[in-house]
PDB file of C-alpha atoms in Angstrom:
ATOM      1  CA  UNK A  10      31.209  -8.427  80.006  1.00  0.00           C
ATOM      2  CA  UNK A  11      32.123 -11.950  78.531  1.00  0.00           C
ATOM      3  CA  UNK A  12      29.638 -14.786  79.919  1.00  0.00           C
ATOM      4  CA  UNK A  13      29.703 -17.819  79.410  1.00  0.00           C
ATOM      5  CA  UNK A  14      27.517 -20.961  80.566  1.00  0.00           C
ATOM      6  CA  UNK A  15      28.883 -23.341  83.150  1.00  0.00           C
ATOM      7  CA  UNK A  16      27.939 -26.450  84.079  1.00  0.00           C
ATOM      8  CA  UNK A  17      27.232 -26.169  88.300  1.00  0.00           C
ATOM      9  CA  UNK A  18      25.238 -29.334  88.856  1.00  0.00           C
ATOM     10  CA  UNK A  19      24.183 -32.741  87.709  1.00  0.00           C
ATOM     11  CA  UNK A  20      21.700 -35.501  88.893  1.00  0.00           C
ATOM     12  CA  UNK A  21      20.236 -38.485  87.062  1.00  0.00           C
ATOM     13  CA  UNK A  22      17.934 -41.466  87.318  1.00  0.00           C
ATOM     14  CA  UNK A  23      17.602 -44.353  85.903  1.00  0.00           C
ATOM     15  CA  UNK A  24      14.355 -47.310  86.586  1.00  0.00           C
ATOM     16  CA  UNK A  25      14.252 -49.559  89.157  1.00  0.00           C
ATOM     17  CA  UNK A  26      14.031 -52.542  86.637  1.00  0.00           C
ATOM     18  CA  UNK A  27      16.343 -53.935  84.956  1.00  0.00           C
ATOM     19  CA  UNK A  28      16.585 -56.148  81.891  1.00  0.00           C
ATOM     20  CA  UNK A  29      19.713 -58.760  81.606  1.00  0.00           C
ATOM     21  CA  UNK A  30      21.246 -59.771  78.365  1.00  0.00           C
ATOM     22  CA  UNK A  31      19.681 -63.517  79.910  1.00  0.00           C
ATOM     23  CA  UNK A  32      16.238 -61.586  79.674  1.00  0.00           C
ATOM     24  CA  UNK A  33      16.135 -61.231  76.025  1.00  0.00           C
ATOM     25  CA  UNK A  34      17.413 -64.518  75.247  1.00  0.00           C
ATOM     26  CA  UNK A  35      14.309 -65.786  76.643  1.00  0.00           C
ATOM     27  CA  UNK A  36      12.515 -63.031  74.167  1.00  0.00           C
ATOM     28  CA  UNK A  37      14.179 -63.438  70.817  1.00  0.00           C
ATOM     29  CA  UNK A  38      17.579 -65.667  69.183  1.00  0.00           C
ATOM     30  CA  UNK A  39      20.354 -63.825  70.967  1.00  0.00           C
ATOM     31  CA  UNK A  40      23.036 -64.545  73.612  1.00  0.00           C
ATOM     32  CA  UNK A  41      25.249 -62.195  76.313  1.00  0.00           C
ATOM     33  CA  UNK A  42      28.221 -63.518  74.272  1.00  0.00           C
ATOM     34  CA  UNK A  43      27.300 -61.798  71.220  1.00  0.00           C
ATOM     35  CA  UNK A  44      25.392 -58.614  72.616  1.00  0.00           C
ATOM     36  CA  UNK A  45      28.375 -58.280  74.641  1.00  0.00           C
ATOM     37  CA  UNK A  46      31.262 -58.561  72.493  1.00  0.00           C
ATOM     38  CA  UNK A  47      29.327 -56.048  69.624  1.00  0.00           C
ATOM     39  CA  UNK A  48      28.027 -53.779  71.728  1.00  0.00           C
ATOM     40  CA  UNK A  49      29.163 -53.785  75.053  1.00  0.00           C
ATOM     41  CA  UNK A  50      25.969 -53.862  76.795  1.00  0.00           C
ATOM     42  CA  UNK A  51      25.010 -55.968  79.397  1.00  0.00           C
ATOM     43  CA  UNK A  52      21.312 -54.622  81.202  1.00  0.00           C
ATOM     44  CA  UNK A  53      19.682 -51.591  80.221  1.00  0.00           C
ATOM     45  CA  UNK A  54      16.648 -50.596  82.957  1.00  0.00           C
ATOM     46  CA  UNK A  55      13.367 -50.348  81.921  1.00  0.00           C
ATOM     47  CA  UNK A  56      10.646 -47.649  83.053  1.00  0.00           C
ATOM     48  CA  UNK A  57       7.322 -49.960  83.930  1.00  0.00           C
ATOM     49  CA  UNK A  58       3.837 -48.980  85.278  1.00  0.00           C
ATOM     50  CA  UNK A  59       0.406 -48.015  83.323  1.00  0.00           C
ATOM     51  CA  UNK A  60       0.645 -43.917  82.339  1.00  0.00           C
ATOM     52  CA  UNK A  61       4.425 -43.797  83.014  1.00  0.00           C
ATOM     53  CA  UNK A  62       5.598 -41.087  80.190  1.00  0.00           C
ATOM     54  CA  UNK A  63       9.090 -40.324  79.458  1.00  0.00           C
ATOM     55  CA  UNK A  64       8.764 -36.790  82.074  1.00  0.00           C
ATOM     56  CA  UNK A  65       8.377 -39.291  85.592  1.00  0.00           C
ATOM     57  CA  UNK A  66      12.279 -39.978  84.524  1.00  0.00           C
ATOM     58  CA  UNK A  67      13.020 -36.271  84.196  1.00  0.00           C
ATOM     59  CA  UNK A  68      11.420 -34.793  87.276  1.00  0.00           C
ATOM     60  CA  UNK A  69      13.266 -37.456  89.086  1.00  0.00           C
ATOM     61  CA  UNK A  70      16.325 -36.044  87.691  1.00  0.00           C
ATOM     62  CA  UNK A  71      15.494 -32.226  87.588  1.00  0.00           C
ATOM     63  CA  UNK A  72      14.243 -33.240  91.661  1.00  0.00           C
ATOM     64  CA  UNK A  73      17.230 -33.997  92.377  1.00  0.00           C
ATOM     65  CA  UNK A  74      19.404 -31.662  90.644  1.00  0.00           C
ATOM     66  CA  UNK A  75      17.693 -28.720  91.888  1.00  0.00           C
ATOM     67  CA  UNK A  76      17.822 -30.400  95.811  1.00  0.00           C
ATOM     68  CA  UNK A  77      21.485 -30.941  94.865  1.00  0.00           C
ATOM     69  CA  UNK A  78      22.246 -27.262  93.998  1.00  0.00           C
ATOM     70  CA  UNK A  79      20.007 -25.963  96.702  1.00  0.00           C
ATOM     71  CA  UNK A  80      18.163 -24.561  93.952  1.00  0.00           C
ATOM     72  CA  UNK A  81      14.803 -22.986  94.996  1.00  0.00           C
ATOM     73  CA  UNK A  82      12.276 -24.397  91.646  1.00  0.00           C
ATOM     74  CA  UNK A  83      11.321 -20.454  91.431  1.00  0.00           C
ATOM     75  CA  UNK A  84      14.144 -18.993  90.697  1.00  0.00           C
ATOM     76  CA  UNK A  85      14.293 -21.469  87.871  1.00  0.00           C
ATOM     77  CA  UNK A  86      13.782 -19.055  83.961  1.00  0.00           C
ATOM     78  CA  UNK A  87      13.943 -21.818  81.852  1.00  0.00           C
ATOM     79  CA  UNK A  88      13.539 -25.729  80.974  1.00  0.00           C
ATOM     80  CA  UNK A  89      15.010 -27.546  77.774  1.00  0.00           C
ATOM     81  CA  UNK A  90      13.787 -31.159  77.518  1.00  0.00           C
ATOM     82  CA  UNK A  91      15.736 -33.288  75.053  1.00  0.00           C
ATOM     83  CA  UNK A  92      13.887 -36.470  74.145  1.00  0.00           C
ATOM     84  CA  UNK A  93      12.647 -38.402  71.043  1.00  0.00           C
ATOM     85  CA  UNK A  94      10.168 -40.099  73.418  1.00  0.00           C
ATOM     86  CA  UNK A  95       7.697 -37.467  74.535  1.00  0.00           C
ATOM     87  CA  UNK A  96       5.094 -38.018  76.730  1.00  0.00           C
ATOM     88  CA  UNK A  97       3.179 -36.441  74.009  1.00  0.00           C
ATOM     89  CA  UNK A  98       3.502 -34.469  70.522  1.00  0.00           C
ATOM     90  CA  UNK A  99       2.184 -31.745  72.897  1.00  0.00           C
ATOM     91  CA  UNK A 100       2.307 -30.600  75.830  1.00  0.00           C
ATOM     92  CA  UNK A 101       5.545 -30.813  75.401  1.00  0.00           C
ATOM     93  CA  UNK A 102       7.386 -32.709  77.727  1.00  0.00           C
ATOM     94  CA  UNK A 103       9.583 -29.682  79.345  1.00  0.00           C
ATOM     95  CA  UNK A 104       5.743 -28.289  80.303  1.00  0.00           C
ATOM     96  CA  UNK A 105       4.854 -31.257  82.134  1.00  0.00           C
ATOM     97  CA  UNK A 106       8.345 -31.481  84.150  1.00  0.00           C
ATOM     98  CA  UNK A 107       7.920 -27.719  85.176  1.00  0.00           C
ATOM     99  CA  UNK A 108       4.844 -28.455  86.890  1.00  0.00           C
ATOM    100  CA  UNK A 109       5.982 -32.200  88.519  1.00  0.00           C
ATOM    101  CA  UNK A 110       8.718 -30.521  90.014  1.00  0.00           C
ATOM    102  CA  UNK A 111       6.442 -26.840  91.053  1.00  0.00           C
ATOM    103  CA  UNK A 112       8.587 -24.725  88.690  1.00  0.00           C
ATOM    104  CA  UNK A 113       6.392 -22.148  88.030  1.00  0.00           C
ATOM    105  CA  UNK A 114       4.809 -20.533  84.574  1.00  0.00           C
ATOM    106  CA  UNK A 115       8.532 -20.082  82.943  1.00  0.00           C
ATOM    107  CA  UNK A 116       9.804 -20.573  78.806  1.00  0.00           C
ATOM    108  CA  UNK A 117      10.108 -24.690  78.149  1.00  0.00           C
ATOM    109  CA  UNK A 118      10.075 -26.782  75.739  1.00  0.00           C
ATOM    110  CA  UNK A 119      11.360 -29.707  74.038  1.00  0.00           C
ATOM    111  CA  UNK A 120      14.352 -30.683  71.259  1.00  0.00           C
ATOM    112  CA  UNK A 121      14.689 -33.531  69.399  1.00  0.00           C
ATOM    113  CA  UNK A 122      17.798 -34.681  67.679  1.00  0.00           C
ATOM    114  CA  UNK A 123      17.503 -38.271  68.815  1.00  0.00           C
ATOM    115  CA  UNK A 124      21.237 -38.946  70.554  1.00  0.00           C
ATOM    116  CA  UNK A 125      22.441 -35.936  70.376  1.00  0.00           C
ATOM    117  CA  UNK A 126      19.593 -34.002  71.714  1.00  0.00           C
ATOM    118  CA  UNK A 127      21.841 -33.021  74.577  1.00  0.00           C
ATOM    119  CA  UNK A 128      24.526 -31.184  73.170  1.00  0.00           C
ATOM    120  CA  UNK A 129      22.230 -29.958  71.396  1.00  0.00           C
ATOM    121  CA  UNK A 130      19.819 -28.641  74.146  1.00  0.00           C
ATOM    122  CA  UNK A 131      23.036 -27.756  76.262  1.00  0.00           C
ATOM    123  CA  UNK A 132      24.417 -25.546  73.096  1.00  0.00           C
ATOM    124  CA  UNK A 133      20.785 -24.033  72.974  1.00  0.00           C
ATOM    125  CA  UNK A 134      20.949 -23.054  76.788  1.00  0.00           C
ATOM    126  CA  UNK A 135      23.894 -22.204  76.396  1.00  0.00           C
ATOM    127  CA  UNK A 136      23.152 -19.091  73.946  1.00  0.00           C
ATOM    128  CA  UNK A 137      20.201 -17.774  76.953  1.00  0.00           C
ATOM    129  CA  UNK A 138      22.862 -17.837  79.573  1.00  0.00           C
ATOM    130  CA  UNK A 139      25.784 -15.843  77.129  1.00  0.00           C
ATOM    131  CA  UNK A 140      23.496 -13.609  75.819  1.00  0.00           C
ATOM    132  CA  UNK A 141      22.960 -12.507  79.641  1.00  0.00           C
ATOM    133  CA  UNK A 142      19.099 -12.743  79.294  1.00  0.00           C
ATOM    134  CA  UNK A 143      18.278 -16.231  82.232  1.00  0.00           C
ATOM    135  CA  UNK A 144      20.596 -16.892  84.976  1.00  0.00           C
ATOM    136  CA  UNK A 145      19.788 -20.578  85.223  1.00  0.00           C
ATOM    137  CA  UNK A 146      18.569 -22.837  82.964  1.00  0.00           C
ATOM    138  CA  UNK A 147      18.250 -26.552  83.461  1.00  0.00           C
ATOM    139  CA  UNK A 148      18.933 -29.351  80.517  1.00  0.00           C
ATOM    140  CA  UNK A 149      17.379 -31.869  80.383  1.00  0.00           C
ATOM    141  CA  UNK A 150      18.322 -35.493  78.123  1.00  0.00           C
ATOM    142  CA  UNK A 151      15.208 -37.500  78.810  1.00  0.00           C
ATOM    143  CA  UNK A 152      13.855 -40.886  76.407  1.00  0.00           C
ATOM    144  CA  UNK A 153      11.956 -44.084  77.468  1.00  0.00           C
ATOM    145  CA  UNK A 154      13.102 -46.041  74.605  1.00  0.00           C
ATOM    146  CA  UNK A 155      11.154 -48.813  75.725  1.00  0.00           C
ATOM    147  CA  UNK A 156       8.056 -47.350  74.525  1.00  0.00           C
ATOM    148  CA  UNK A 157       9.368 -47.622  71.272  1.00  0.00           C
ATOM    149  CA  UNK A 158      10.748 -50.884  70.667  1.00  0.00           C
ATOM    150  CA  UNK A 159       9.711 -54.044  69.049  1.00  0.00           C
ATOM    151  CA  UNK A 160      11.259 -56.941  71.389  1.00  0.00           C
ATOM    152  CA  UNK A 161      10.858 -59.117  68.927  1.00  0.00           C
ATOM    153  CA  UNK A 162      13.388 -57.488  66.581  1.00  0.00           C
ATOM    154  CA  UNK A 163      16.649 -58.538  67.846  1.00  0.00           C
ATOM    155  CA  UNK A 164      18.608 -56.353  65.850  1.00  0.00           C
ATOM    156  CA  UNK A 165      17.424 -53.167  68.032  1.00  0.00           C
ATOM    157  CA  UNK A 166      15.840 -54.704  71.132  1.00  0.00           C
ATOM    158  CA  UNK A 167      18.934 -55.493  72.735  1.00  0.00           C
ATOM    159  CA  UNK A 168      20.445 -51.779  72.426  1.00  0.00           C
ATOM    160  CA  UNK A 169      17.902 -49.286  74.352  1.00  0.00           C
ATOM    161  CA  UNK A 170      16.855 -48.689  77.454  1.00  0.00           C
ATOM    162  CA  UNK A 171      15.356 -45.733  80.056  1.00  0.00           C
ATOM    163  CA  UNK A 172      17.210 -42.963  81.769  1.00  0.00           C
ATOM    164  CA  UNK A 173      17.287 -39.348  82.621  1.00  0.00           C
ATOM    165  CA  UNK A 174      19.913 -36.584  83.549  1.00  0.00           C
ATOM    166  CA  UNK A 175      19.999 -33.581  84.125  1.00  0.00           C
ATOM    167  CA  UNK A 176      22.500 -29.621  84.699  1.00  0.00           C
ATOM    168  CA  UNK A 177      22.214 -26.705  85.641  1.00  0.00           C
ATOM    169  CA  UNK A 178      23.468 -24.016  83.542  1.00  0.00           C
ATOM    170  CA  UNK A 179      24.625 -20.761  85.309  1.00  0.00           C
ATOM    171  CA  UNK A 180      26.563 -18.043  83.985  1.00  0.00           C
ATOM    172  CA  UNK A 181      30.464 -17.376  84.817  1.00  0.00           C
ATOM    173  CA  UNK A 182      32.524 -14.304  83.302  1.00  0.00           C
ATOM    174  CA  UNK A 183      35.443 -17.197  84.540  1.00  0.00           C
ATOM    175  CA  UNK A 184      37.355 -19.140  81.689  1.00  0.00           C
ATOM    176  CA  UNK A 185      35.527 -22.349  81.923  1.00  0.00           C
ATOM    177  CA  UNK A 186      32.330 -23.814  81.014  1.00  0.00           C
ATOM    178  CA  UNK A 187      31.018 -24.090  77.578  1.00  0.00           C
ATOM    179  CA  UNK A 188      33.727 -23.465  75.682  1.00  0.00           C
ATOM    180  CA  UNK A 189      33.297 -24.534  72.039  1.00  0.00           C
ATOM    181  CA  UNK A 190      30.516 -26.196  70.255  1.00  0.00           C
ATOM    182  CA  UNK A 191      30.276 -27.809  66.625  1.00  0.00           C
ATOM    183  CA  UNK A 192      26.799 -29.324  65.151  1.00  0.00           C
ATOM    184  CA  UNK A 193      25.673 -31.359  62.183  1.00  0.00           C
ATOM    185  CA  UNK A 194      23.112 -32.783  60.265  1.00  0.00           C
ATOM    186  CA  UNK A 195      22.555 -34.422  57.657  1.00  0.00           C
ATOM    187  CA  UNK A 196      18.802 -35.492  56.151  1.00  0.00           C
ATOM    188  CA  UNK A 197      19.914 -38.397  53.784  1.00  0.00           C
ATOM    189  CA  UNK A 198      19.986 -40.259  56.835  1.00  0.00           C
ATOM    190  CA  UNK A 199      16.328 -40.259  57.167  1.00  0.00           C
ATOM    191  CA  UNK A 200      15.912 -43.750  56.246  1.00  0.00           C
ATOM    192  CA  UNK A 201      18.686 -45.493  57.701  1.00  0.00           C
ATOM    193  CA  UNK A 202      17.652 -44.801  62.059  1.00  0.00           C
ATOM    194  CA  UNK A 203      13.720 -44.292  61.894  1.00  0.00           C
ATOM    195  CA  UNK A 204      10.534 -44.469  63.875  1.00  0.00           C
ATOM    196  CA  UNK A 205       8.324 -44.482  60.503  1.00  0.00           C
ATOM    197  CA  UNK A 206       5.322 -43.859  62.622  1.00  0.00           C
ATOM    198  CA  UNK A 207       2.858 -41.283  64.394  1.00  0.00           C
ATOM    199  CA  UNK A 208       3.810 -37.905  62.544  1.00  0.00           C
ATOM    200  CA  UNK A 209       2.280 -36.601  59.826  1.00  0.00           C
ATOM    201  CA  UNK A 210       3.756 -37.999  57.174  1.00  0.00           C
ATOM    202  CA  UNK A 211       2.483 -42.031  58.668  1.00  0.00           C
ATOM    203  CA  UNK A 212      -0.220 -40.687  61.270  1.00  0.00           C
ATOM    204  CA  UNK A 213      -1.573 -43.960  63.332  1.00  0.00           C
ATOM    205  CA  UNK A 214      -3.506 -46.639  61.845  1.00  0.00           C
ATOM    206  CA  UNK A 215      -4.345 -50.122  61.357  1.00  0.00           C
ATOM    207  CA  UNK A 216      -1.749 -50.130  58.375  1.00  0.00           C
ATOM    208  CA  UNK A 217       1.221 -48.616  60.523  1.00  0.00           C
ATOM    209  CA  UNK A 218       0.576 -50.585  62.738  1.00  0.00           C
ATOM    210  CA  UNK A 219       0.847 -53.596  61.128  1.00  0.00           C
ATOM    211  CA  UNK A 220       3.758 -52.318  59.453  1.00  0.00           C
ATOM    212  CA  UNK A 221       5.710 -52.129  62.945  1.00  0.00           C
ATOM    213  CA  UNK A 222       6.126 -47.816  61.779  1.00  0.00           C
ATOM    214  CA  UNK A 223       6.322 -47.176  65.826  1.00  0.00           C
ATOM    215  CA  UNK A 224       9.331 -48.823  66.468  1.00  0.00           C
ATOM    216  CA  UNK A 225      12.640 -47.834  65.802  1.00  0.00           C
ATOM    217  CA  UNK A 226      14.119 -49.264  62.612  1.00  0.00           C
ATOM    218  CA  UNK A 227      17.571 -49.196  62.183  1.00  0.00           C
ATOM    219  CA  UNK A 228      20.127 -50.136  59.424  1.00  0.00           C
ATOM    220  CA  UNK A 229      22.709 -51.060  61.915  1.00  0.00           C
ATOM    221  CA  UNK A 230      25.712 -51.534  58.851  1.00  0.00           C
ATOM    222  CA  UNK A 231      25.424 -47.490  57.570  1.00  0.00           C
ATOM    223  CA  UNK A 232      24.441 -46.386  60.436  1.00  0.00           C
ATOM    224  CA  UNK A 233      27.648 -48.050  62.055  1.00  0.00           C
ATOM    225  CA  UNK A 234      29.590 -46.553  59.466  1.00  0.00           C
ATOM    226  CA  UNK A 235      28.336 -42.764  60.091  1.00  0.00           C
ATOM    227  CA  UNK A 236      28.683 -42.985  63.263  1.00  0.00           C
ATOM    228  CA  UNK A 237      32.413 -44.032  63.818  1.00  0.00           C
ATOM    229  CA  UNK A 238      33.059 -41.296  60.877  1.00  0.00           C
ATOM    230  CA  UNK A 239      31.109 -38.561  61.933  1.00  0.00           C
ATOM    231  CA  UNK A 240      31.168 -38.780  65.986  1.00  0.00           C
ATOM    232  CA  UNK A 241      35.051 -39.102  65.549  1.00  0.00           C
ATOM    233  CA  UNK A 242      35.762 -36.651  63.204  1.00  0.00           C
ATOM    234  CA  UNK A 243      33.860 -34.035  65.020  1.00  0.00           C
ATOM    235  CA  UNK A 244      35.329 -34.574  68.763  1.00  0.00           C
ATOM    236  CA  UNK A 245      38.581 -34.255  66.802  1.00  0.00           C
ATOM    237  CA  UNK A 246      37.817 -31.081  64.631  1.00  0.00           C
ATOM    238  CA  UNK A 247      36.867 -29.435  68.224  1.00  0.00           C
ATOM    239  CA  UNK A 248      40.040 -30.506  69.904  1.00  0.00           C
ATOM    240  CA  UNK A 249      41.337 -29.197  66.819  1.00  0.00           C
ATOM    241  CA  UNK A 250      40.462 -26.062  66.520  1.00  0.00           C
ATOM    242  CA  UNK A 251      40.592 -25.256  70.071  1.00  0.00           C
ATOM    243  CA  UNK A 252      44.345 -26.487  69.972  1.00  0.00           C
ATOM    244  CA  UNK A 253      44.223 -28.568  72.321  1.00  0.00           C
ATOM    245  CA  UNK A 254      46.315 -32.305  72.708  1.00  0.00           C
ATOM    246  CA  UNK A 255      45.122 -35.431  73.548  1.00  0.00           C
ATOM    247  CA  UNK A 256      47.077 -34.394  77.085  1.00  0.00           C
ATOM    248  CA  UNK A 257      44.540 -31.784  77.536  1.00  0.00           C
ATOM    249  CA  UNK A 258      41.913 -33.695  77.876  1.00  0.00           C
ATOM    250  CA  UNK A 259      40.951 -35.111  80.909  1.00  0.00           C
ATOM    251  CA  UNK A 260      37.374 -37.166  79.647  1.00  0.00           C
ATOM    252  CA  UNK A 261      36.072 -37.766  76.724  1.00  0.00           C
ATOM    253  CA  UNK A 262      32.414 -37.858  76.936  1.00  0.00           C
ATOM    254  CA  UNK A 263      30.810 -39.977  74.229  1.00  0.00           C
ATOM    255  CA  UNK A 264      27.313 -41.330  72.930  1.00  0.00           C
ATOM    256  CA  UNK A 265      26.647 -44.299  74.848  1.00  0.00           C
ATOM    257  CA  UNK A 266      25.252 -46.008  71.370  1.00  0.00           C
ATOM    258  CA  UNK A 267      27.902 -48.813  71.234  1.00  0.00           C
ATOM    259  CA  UNK A 268      31.287 -49.985  72.483  1.00  0.00           C
ATOM    260  CA  UNK A 269      33.364 -50.620  68.865  1.00  0.00           C
ATOM    261  CA  UNK A 270      31.637 -46.623  67.986  1.00  0.00           C
ATOM    262  CA  UNK A 271      33.103 -45.231  71.041  1.00  0.00           C
ATOM    263  CA  UNK A 272      36.630 -46.918  70.821  1.00  0.00           C
ATOM    264  CA  UNK A 273      36.849 -45.354  68.045  1.00  0.00           C
ATOM    265  CA  UNK A 274      35.843 -42.078  68.276  1.00  0.00           C
ATOM    266  CA  UNK A 275      39.303 -42.448  71.243  1.00  0.00           C
ATOM    267  CA  UNK A 276      41.209 -43.588  68.695  1.00  0.00           C
ATOM    268  CA  UNK A 277      40.284 -41.019  66.433  1.00  0.00           C
ATOM    269  CA  UNK A 278      41.479 -38.479  69.754  1.00  0.00           C
ATOM    270  CA  UNK A 279      44.266 -40.026  70.256  1.00  0.00           C
ATOM    271  CA  UNK A 280      43.040 -40.521  73.983  1.00  0.00           C
ATOM    272  CA  UNK A 281      43.569 -44.145  76.198  1.00  0.00           C
ATOM    273  CA  UNK A 282      40.802 -45.923  77.963  1.00  0.00           C
ATOM    274  CA  UNK A 283      41.656 -44.127  81.165  1.00  0.00           C
ATOM    275  CA  UNK A 284      39.905 -40.882  79.462  1.00  0.00           C
ATOM    276  CA  UNK A 285      36.587 -42.354  78.213  1.00  0.00           C
ATOM    277  CA  UNK A 286      33.348 -42.229  80.208  1.00  0.00           C
ATOM    278  CA  UNK A 287      31.948 -45.589  80.029  1.00  0.00           C
ATOM    279  CA  UNK A 288      28.304 -46.563  81.608  1.00  0.00           C
ATOM    280  CA  UNK A 289      27.479 -48.895  78.520  1.00  0.00           C
ATOM    281  CA  UNK A 290      27.386 -51.572  79.870  1.00  0.00           C
ATOM    282  CA  UNK A 291      24.787 -50.882  82.650  1.00  0.00           C
ATOM    283  CA  UNK A 292      21.933 -48.759  80.967  1.00  0.00           C
ATOM    284  CA  UNK A 293      22.406 -49.015  76.861  1.00  0.00           C
ATOM    285  CA  UNK A 294      21.417 -46.556  74.759  1.00  0.00           C
ATOM    286  CA  UNK A 295      19.649 -43.882  76.871  1.00  0.00           C
ATOM    287  CA  UNK A 296      19.594 -41.802  73.920  1.00  0.00           C
ATOM    288  CA  UNK A 297      19.444 -38.154  75.284  1.00  0.00           C
ATOM    289  CA  UNK A 298      19.764 -39.162  78.538  1.00  0.00           C
ATOM    290  CA  UNK A 299      23.504 -41.287  77.866  1.00  0.00           C
ATOM    291  CA  UNK A 300      25.916 -37.991  77.922  1.00  0.00           C
ATOM    292  CA  UNK A 301      24.153 -36.512  81.578  1.00  0.00           C
ATOM    293  CA  UNK A 302      23.865 -39.968  82.893  1.00  0.00           C
ATOM    294  CA  UNK A 303      28.061 -40.333  82.044  1.00  0.00           C
ATOM    295  CA  UNK A 304      28.919 -37.013  83.603  1.00  0.00           C
ATOM    296  CA  UNK A 305      26.169 -38.116  86.287  1.00  0.00           C
ATOM    297  CA  UNK A 306      28.088 -41.584  87.461  1.00  0.00           C
ATOM    298  CA  UNK A 307      31.520 -40.046  86.964  1.00  0.00           C
ATOM    299  CA  UNK A 308      30.993 -36.690  88.951  1.00  0.00           C
ATOM    300  CA  UNK A 309      33.120 -37.917  91.929  1.00  0.00           C
ATOM    301  CA  UNK A 310      36.089 -38.261  89.545  1.00  0.00           C
ATOM    302  CA  UNK A 311      35.758 -34.706  87.179  1.00  0.00           C
ATOM    303  CA  UNK A 312      37.436 -31.914  88.932  1.00  0.00           C
ATOM    304  CA  UNK A 313      37.447 -28.310  88.823  1.00  0.00           C
ATOM    305  CA  UNK A 314      39.443 -26.734  85.143  1.00  0.00           C
ATOM    306  CA  UNK A 315      39.066 -30.105  83.747  1.00  0.00           C
ATOM    307  CA  UNK A 316      38.743 -30.518  80.308  1.00  0.00           C
ATOM    308  CA  UNK A 317      35.714 -32.603  78.577  1.00  0.00           C
ATOM    309  CA  UNK A 318      35.121 -33.141  75.080  1.00  0.00           C
ATOM    310  CA  UNK A 319      31.214 -34.420  74.815  1.00  0.00           C
ATOM    311  CA  UNK A 320      30.261 -36.278  70.882  1.00  0.00           C
ATOM    312  CA  UNK A 321      27.283 -37.636  69.806  1.00  0.00           C
ATOM    313  CA  UNK A 322      25.438 -38.972  66.923  1.00  0.00           C
ATOM    314  CA  UNK A 323      21.904 -39.658  66.326  1.00  0.00           C
ATOM    315  CA  UNK A 324      19.446 -40.367  63.664  1.00  0.00           C
ATOM    316  CA  UNK A 325      18.361 -37.907  60.925  1.00  0.00           C
ATOM    317  CA  UNK A 326      21.497 -37.718  61.066  1.00  0.00           C
ATOM    318  CA  UNK A 327      22.491 -35.436  63.951  1.00  0.00           C
ATOM    319  CA  UNK A 328      26.109 -35.173  65.237  1.00  0.00           C
ATOM    320  CA  UNK A 329      28.253 -32.745  66.945  1.00  0.00           C
ATOM    321  CA  UNK A 330      31.069 -31.882  69.776  1.00  0.00           C
ATOM    322  CA  UNK A 331      31.274 -29.838  72.782  1.00  0.00           C
ATOM    323  CA  UNK A 332      34.045 -28.715  74.705  1.00  0.00           C
ATOM    324  CA  UNK A 333      33.522 -28.137  78.455  1.00  0.00           C
ATOM    325  CA  UNK A 334      36.118 -27.117  80.752  1.00  0.00           C
ATOM    326  CA  UNK A 335      34.260 -28.321  84.138  1.00  0.00           C
ATOM    327  CA  UNK A 336      33.828 -25.198  86.746  1.00  0.00           C
ATOM    328  CA  UNK A 337      32.427 -27.469  90.065  1.00  0.00           C
TER     329      UNK A 337
END
């Protein structure tokens, strides 16, 4: 029996607090026109409250997912959380989410692949389904980017927001679900997009704090060039591999980093604006959460049998694409 992993449910969560471009104008030298024209972002959500980490948002997304799909937490076999902002280095955020939502004593772990994290985690979860080992796998993309942003750095503070999205994977023998994928990485991008502090190379110290090593550092032009080329190429490559034309694609689901990168990817694939999922204007770049939040926002516009191409690019560098035939 040829098993595939199908997405059978989707749910998302974003915090209540909104930070607009006008709010950022009061903090750094920038303005709404500059941010909007270069990124497409109008506002972003921020998780506030002492002691609230990424697990809080991830758990909300998972609770909604379980309720929507009428799934008993005890029936879940595996939870994977993609994040670059875990609550702690250990225990894993996935462990914490399981406890918060009442999923008992199962396999759970985190994946760190930056903005490509969700598709890396989605493909990983699919392997457990396709092997026949597990029947219900939850994959989460969640990040509290506000926790690692220097709000005096206008090159990064305008870009990022907080949020979470979760999907349920279940087996199918139909020609649907996750059909194919391509994943890539290139460590030569290390210094272009990085948070230097907090790991074993630069553990926390007065010096690392003074040097702002615990915040995101991004070399915008270099990252933009790599992202435009690689995200667009891998999306086009998976179409070619599966003999798909732009007419066959119902939705491009791109990582929401920058509207210009999204447009370049769509142009490379030959798809028009009516086939692109875009919500960057509302949430900014929520890193691992962008793709599941897009699926959540557009869920009423996706029909069973629709062909979707998921594509992402992240720090490291990491990038990849997934061909999904919608199953619900």
